[in-house]
C-alpha positions as MATLAB code, in Angstrom:
seq = 'GKTAGTGNGGSIALNAKQLDISGGGQITAATFGPGEGGSINLQVSDAVRISGKGETSGNESGIYASSMSESQDSGNGGRIELKAGELSLNSGAMISTSSKGGGKAGEIHLNAANLELGAESFVSSESHATEHGGDAGTITVDAEDSVRLTEKGALTTEAKGAGGGKIFVNAGNEIYLFNGGISSSVKQGEGKGGDVTTNSKFVILNEGDVTANAEEGDGGAIFIRTDNYIPSSGSKVTATSKRGNDGTVKIEAPDTDVSKGLTVLPGNYLDAARWLKTPCSARVGEKVSRFVMQGREGMPTALDDWLPGPGLWFAP';
ca = [
    -242.697  148.835  -93.649;
    -241.557  152.006  -95.448;
    -240.793  155.607  -94.500;
    -239.969  158.627  -96.675;
    -239.612  161.234  -93.910;
    -237.233  161.663  -91.019;
    -238.765  158.906  -88.936;
    -237.541  155.363  -88.720;
    -239.088  152.648  -90.822;
    -241.521  150.243  -89.234;
    -240.480  146.732  -88.280;
    -242.021  143.466  -89.478;
    -242.413  140.437  -87.214;
    -243.926  137.148  -88.341;
    -244.440  133.826  -86.560;
    -245.612  130.861  -88.639;
    -245.350  127.118  -89.074;
    -244.437  127.390  -92.771;
    -243.617  130.236  -95.167;
    -243.661  130.090  -98.981;
    -242.748  133.107 -101.140;
    -242.868  132.748 -104.938;
    -243.772  134.466 -108.216;
    -242.200  137.798 -107.256;
    -243.676  137.935 -103.757;
    -241.675  140.038 -101.295;
    -241.393  141.019  -97.649;
    -239.860  144.516  -97.586;
    -238.747  147.101  -95.024;
    -237.255  150.293  -96.490;
    -236.365  153.885  -95.673;
    -236.148  156.669  -98.279;
    -234.859  159.414  -95.967;
    -232.499  159.945  -93.031;
    -234.470  157.598  -90.793;
    -233.264  154.131  -89.899;
    -234.673  151.270  -91.929;
    -237.058  148.890  -90.222;
    -236.035  145.389  -89.216;
    -237.573  142.082  -90.332;
    -237.888  139.223  -87.854;
    -239.278  135.878  -89.035;
    -239.736  132.845  -86.780;
    -240.880  129.758  -88.721;
    -240.995  126.382  -87.005;
    -241.026  124.253  -90.175;
    -239.791  125.272  -93.645;
    -239.177  128.554  -95.454;
    -239.150  128.223  -99.249;
    -238.445  131.212 -101.493;
    -238.328  130.782 -105.268;
    -238.753  132.427 -108.636;
    -239.285  135.914 -110.007;
    -242.158  138.136 -111.016;
    -243.053  139.090 -114.572;
    -241.154  142.403 -114.445;
    -237.372  142.717 -114.380;
    -235.790  142.978 -110.954;
    -238.840  141.594 -109.193;
    -237.198  138.600 -107.537;
    -239.057  136.781 -104.815;
    -237.452  137.456 -101.479;
    -236.971  139.336  -98.239;
    -235.518  142.868  -98.442;
    -234.401  145.555  -95.984;
    -233.071  148.687  -97.709;
    -231.904  152.265  -97.236;
    -232.890  153.841 -100.563;
    -231.744  157.475 -100.114;
    -228.535  158.385 -101.973;
    -227.706  161.166  -99.497;
    -224.631  160.949  -97.281;
    -227.000  161.524  -94.350;
    -229.205  158.594  -95.202;
    -230.180  156.147  -92.492;
    -228.817  152.664  -92.075;
    -230.606  149.768  -93.671;
    -232.633  147.475  -91.440;
    -231.664  144.068  -90.108;
    -233.060  140.723  -91.297;
    -233.290  137.882  -88.807;
    -234.788  134.559  -89.846;
    -235.049  131.341  -87.867;
    -236.519  128.237  -89.506;
    -236.406  124.462  -89.479;
    -235.367  124.354  -93.148;
    -234.472  127.277  -95.419;
    -234.218  127.003  -99.207;
    -233.905  129.600 -101.978;
    -234.162  128.684 -105.659;
    -234.566  130.165 -109.148;
    -233.144  133.615 -108.487;
    -234.724  134.245 -105.083;
    -232.995  136.622 -102.660;
    -232.579  137.641  -99.046;
    -230.969  141.073  -99.187;
    -230.010  144.183  -97.248;
    -228.689  147.231  -99.085;
    -227.770  150.911  -98.834;
    -227.548  153.490 -101.633;
    -226.115  156.355  -99.550;
    -224.036  157.033  -96.470;
    -225.909  154.587  -94.290;
    -224.675  151.084  -93.663;
    -226.413  148.081  -95.138;
    -228.192  146.025  -92.507;
    -227.055  142.752  -91.010;
    -228.489  139.352  -91.955;
    -228.706  136.492  -89.468;
    -230.036  133.129  -90.650;
    -230.567  130.167  -88.352;
    -231.821  126.816  -89.691;
    -231.129  123.108  -89.524;
    -230.255  123.184  -93.241;
    -229.724  126.071  -95.650;
    -229.760  125.539  -99.417;
    -229.208  128.178 -102.105;
    -229.632  126.937 -105.668;
    -230.150  128.155 -109.234;
    -228.625  131.643 -108.915;
    -230.221  132.476 -105.587;
    -228.452  134.865 -103.222;
    -228.185  135.999  -99.652;
    -226.493  139.386  -99.991;
    -225.652  142.656  -98.270;
    -224.599  145.513 -100.565;
    -223.447  149.131 -100.381;
    -224.109  150.799 -103.745;
    -222.722  154.334 -103.176;
    -219.529  155.010 -105.124;
    -218.404  157.827 -102.773;
    -218.733  158.135  -98.993;
    -220.972  155.132  -98.845;
    -221.754  153.052  -95.808;
    -220.166  149.660  -95.360;
    -221.820  146.470  -96.519;
    -223.479  144.563  -93.703;
    -222.516  141.350  -91.953;
    -224.036  137.981  -92.899;
    -224.131  135.255  -90.254;
    -225.374  131.742  -91.024;
    -225.820  129.176  -88.256;
    -226.899  125.747  -89.528;
    -227.353  122.755  -87.275;
    -226.512  120.344  -90.116;
    -225.530  121.706  -93.537;
    -225.080  124.721  -95.803;
    -225.279  123.864  -99.508;
    -224.646  126.414 -102.274;
    -225.261  124.966 -105.741;
    -225.787  126.115 -109.344;
    -224.339  129.617 -108.747;
    -226.112  130.081 -105.446;
    -224.050  132.403 -103.240;
    -223.556  134.266  -99.989;
    -222.188  137.721 -100.854;
    -221.332  141.094  -99.396;
    -220.306  143.812 -101.817;
    -219.331  147.482 -101.620;
    -218.429  150.060 -104.255;
    -217.124  153.046 -102.280;
    -216.847  151.619  -98.766;
    -215.588  148.645  -96.811;
    -216.699  145.124  -97.566;
    -218.879  143.310  -95.092;
    -218.152  140.160  -93.142;
    -219.518  136.650  -93.638;
    -219.649  133.974  -90.936;
    -220.829  130.471  -91.870;
    -221.162  127.835  -89.154;
    -222.496  124.331  -89.897;
    -222.602  121.280  -87.645;
    -221.836  118.804  -90.420;
    -220.942  120.228  -93.843;
    -220.476  123.305  -95.970;
    -220.812  122.188  -99.585;
    -220.191  124.440 -102.596;
    -221.051  122.904 -105.965;
    -220.542  125.674 -108.523;
    -221.514  128.071 -105.742;
    -219.659  130.754 -103.840;
    -219.025  132.793 -100.722;
    -217.738  136.279 -101.529;
    -216.999  139.436  -99.535;
    -215.589  141.974 -101.976;
    -215.085  145.649 -102.812;
    -215.657  146.352 -106.506;
    -214.128  149.851 -106.642;
    -212.514  152.463 -104.409;
    -210.019  152.028 -101.603;
    -212.183  150.021  -99.245;
    -210.722  146.846  -97.763;
    -212.127  143.536  -98.869;
    -214.373  141.877  -96.343;
    -213.666  138.839  -94.195;
    -215.007  135.285  -94.571;
    -214.969  132.793  -91.690;
    -216.288  129.223  -91.921;
    -216.568  126.495  -89.281;
    -217.767  122.981  -90.107;
    -216.864  119.301  -89.807;
    -216.628  119.067  -93.613;
    -215.850  121.846  -96.111;
    -216.268  120.537  -99.659;
    -215.555  122.732 -102.686;
    -216.638  121.242 -106.006;
    -215.986  124.017 -108.526;
    -216.732  126.364 -105.628;
    -215.179  129.755 -104.804;
    -214.455  131.539 -101.533;
    -213.193  135.089 -102.142;
    -212.425  138.292 -100.232;
    -211.053  140.490 -102.991;
    -210.617  144.259 -103.371;
    -209.934  146.706 -106.190;
    -207.664  149.439 -104.771;
    -207.722  148.658 -101.062;
    -206.193  145.641  -99.391;
    -207.677  142.200  -99.824;
    -209.697  140.766  -96.985;
    -209.144  137.691  -94.845;
    -210.433  134.121  -95.208;
    -210.427  131.656  -92.309;
    -211.576  128.080  -92.943;
    -211.733  125.838  -89.874;
    -212.724  122.232  -90.513;
    -211.905  118.604  -89.753;
    -212.047  117.681  -93.450;
    -211.146  120.135  -96.216;
    -211.841  118.673  -99.669;
    -211.397  121.066 -102.646;
    -211.615  120.131 -106.318;
    -208.979  121.286 -108.776;
    -211.349  123.900 -110.226;
    -212.130  125.591 -106.909;
    -210.630  128.903 -105.721;
    -209.930  130.415 -102.312;
    -208.508  133.930 -102.799;
    -208.082  137.213 -100.915;
    -206.402  139.441 -103.483;
    -206.232  143.089 -104.509;
    -205.557  144.538 -107.940;
    -203.732  147.629 -106.619;
    -203.388  147.114 -102.869;
    -201.901  144.388 -100.727;
    -203.232  140.864 -100.943;
    -205.170  139.630  -97.966;
    -204.872  136.507  -95.824;
    -206.030  132.945  -96.469;
    -205.758  130.557  -93.524;
    -207.078  126.993  -93.671;
    -207.022  125.096  -90.391;
    -207.578  121.454  -91.315;
    -205.766  118.105  -91.059;
    -203.934  116.881  -94.142;
    -206.562  115.009  -96.168;
    -204.629  114.422  -99.396;
    -206.145  111.081 -100.426;
    -203.666  110.732 -103.300;
    -200.914  109.837 -100.803;
    -202.568  106.490 -100.121;
    -202.861  105.472 -103.769;
    -200.631  102.974 -105.574;
    -200.025  102.976 -109.310;
    -201.017   99.584 -110.725;
    -198.834   97.922 -113.366;
    -199.934   98.473 -116.925;
    -200.304   94.720 -117.540;
    -202.254   93.809 -114.417;
    -203.525   90.452 -115.748;
    -202.055   88.561 -118.701;
    -205.218   87.009 -120.123;
    -203.331   85.118 -122.842;
    -201.362   83.221 -120.208;
    -204.501   81.926 -118.505;
    -206.166   80.948 -121.774;
    -203.322   78.507 -122.467;
    -204.093   76.570 -119.273;
    -207.862   76.179 -119.132;
    -209.635   74.407 -116.284;
    -210.004   70.677 -116.810;
    -213.385   69.138 -117.367;
    -215.370   68.019 -114.347;
    -215.018   64.274 -113.761;
    -217.103   62.742 -111.012;
    -216.510   64.613 -107.776;
    -213.397   66.368 -109.057;
    -214.194   70.032 -109.654;
    -211.724   72.504 -111.129;
    -211.486   75.911 -109.464;
    -210.250   79.297 -110.627;
    -209.728   81.718 -107.727;
    -208.045   85.136 -107.675;
    -207.287   86.211 -104.124;
    -206.885   89.901 -103.327;
    -204.561   91.344 -100.737;
    -205.480   90.393  -97.150;
    -208.681   88.710  -98.289;
    -210.202   85.243  -98.145;
    -210.894   83.752 -101.583;
    -214.458   83.016 -102.591;
    -214.990   79.861 -104.607;
    -216.949   80.074 -107.827;
    -219.592   77.673 -106.535;
    -220.066   79.308 -103.121;
    -223.340   80.874 -102.063;
    -223.549   84.596 -102.683;
    -223.678   86.628  -99.454;
    -227.007   88.250  -98.664;
    -227.560   91.669  -97.109;
    -227.363   91.941  -93.345;
    -230.542   91.872  -91.330;
    -231.360   94.144  -88.437;
    -234.087   93.429  -85.934;
    -235.561   96.261  -83.922;
    -236.190   95.397  -80.287;
];
């Protein structure tokens, strides 16, 4: 739905069992004047898959709600709400709200059992105006099981001359970032960096970044609440500002430093030369030589014992 006058943009509502968008296909609601942008509401019982790009530059497959007027009196961008069984974006696909003028970028709310963003795919809310722009919108993700951001897939809010948006990520089991990111930032101007809040049983960062940075304004705030926080050495969690005050990073998680339970083994764990000097004697009659190495708190297994088989389960 689009409008170029003073009226509000039309809304789009879709109910389906499955939705596939590829090859530059798009669902779009936009306003080019002072009217409010239309909203997009998608209810899909099974899977939503969005992937790829069109032949022309900037024609990424996706779902878009935009306020395109650069005027300070421009309307706010529309809201995107999507509920699905499974949601996956790949190969540069996008779900995006944006504003080029004084209006705010719309909110994005995603609800799915599992959300996966891979291969430079994005869910983003952006404010492009460098002066007197509207704030970036809020992104909320509610996943029953997992949120996985891989291969530079990212959740982002970004503003140039306004305040950064907010990002909320809630997952029942895990939030996993493998070379992916969650970012709420302000690229220029005095706007404050946005806030990032995550809640999950596991938060795993494998070369993953969580940032709420600002240029001239203060950095944002990051809150990570989890039962198991596992970051790799190459991961970053930052809320900084180049010219303003740094923001806040708060991680609420038990101490899961696995290195504390490790023991350094001696360099010469087993002197092979010593054992070669005393080989097992030859078998004579019923006399059988044995060589057994028993580990800590374990029962030794003889060399001629039967190998254990896998356990069997019988369904009633």
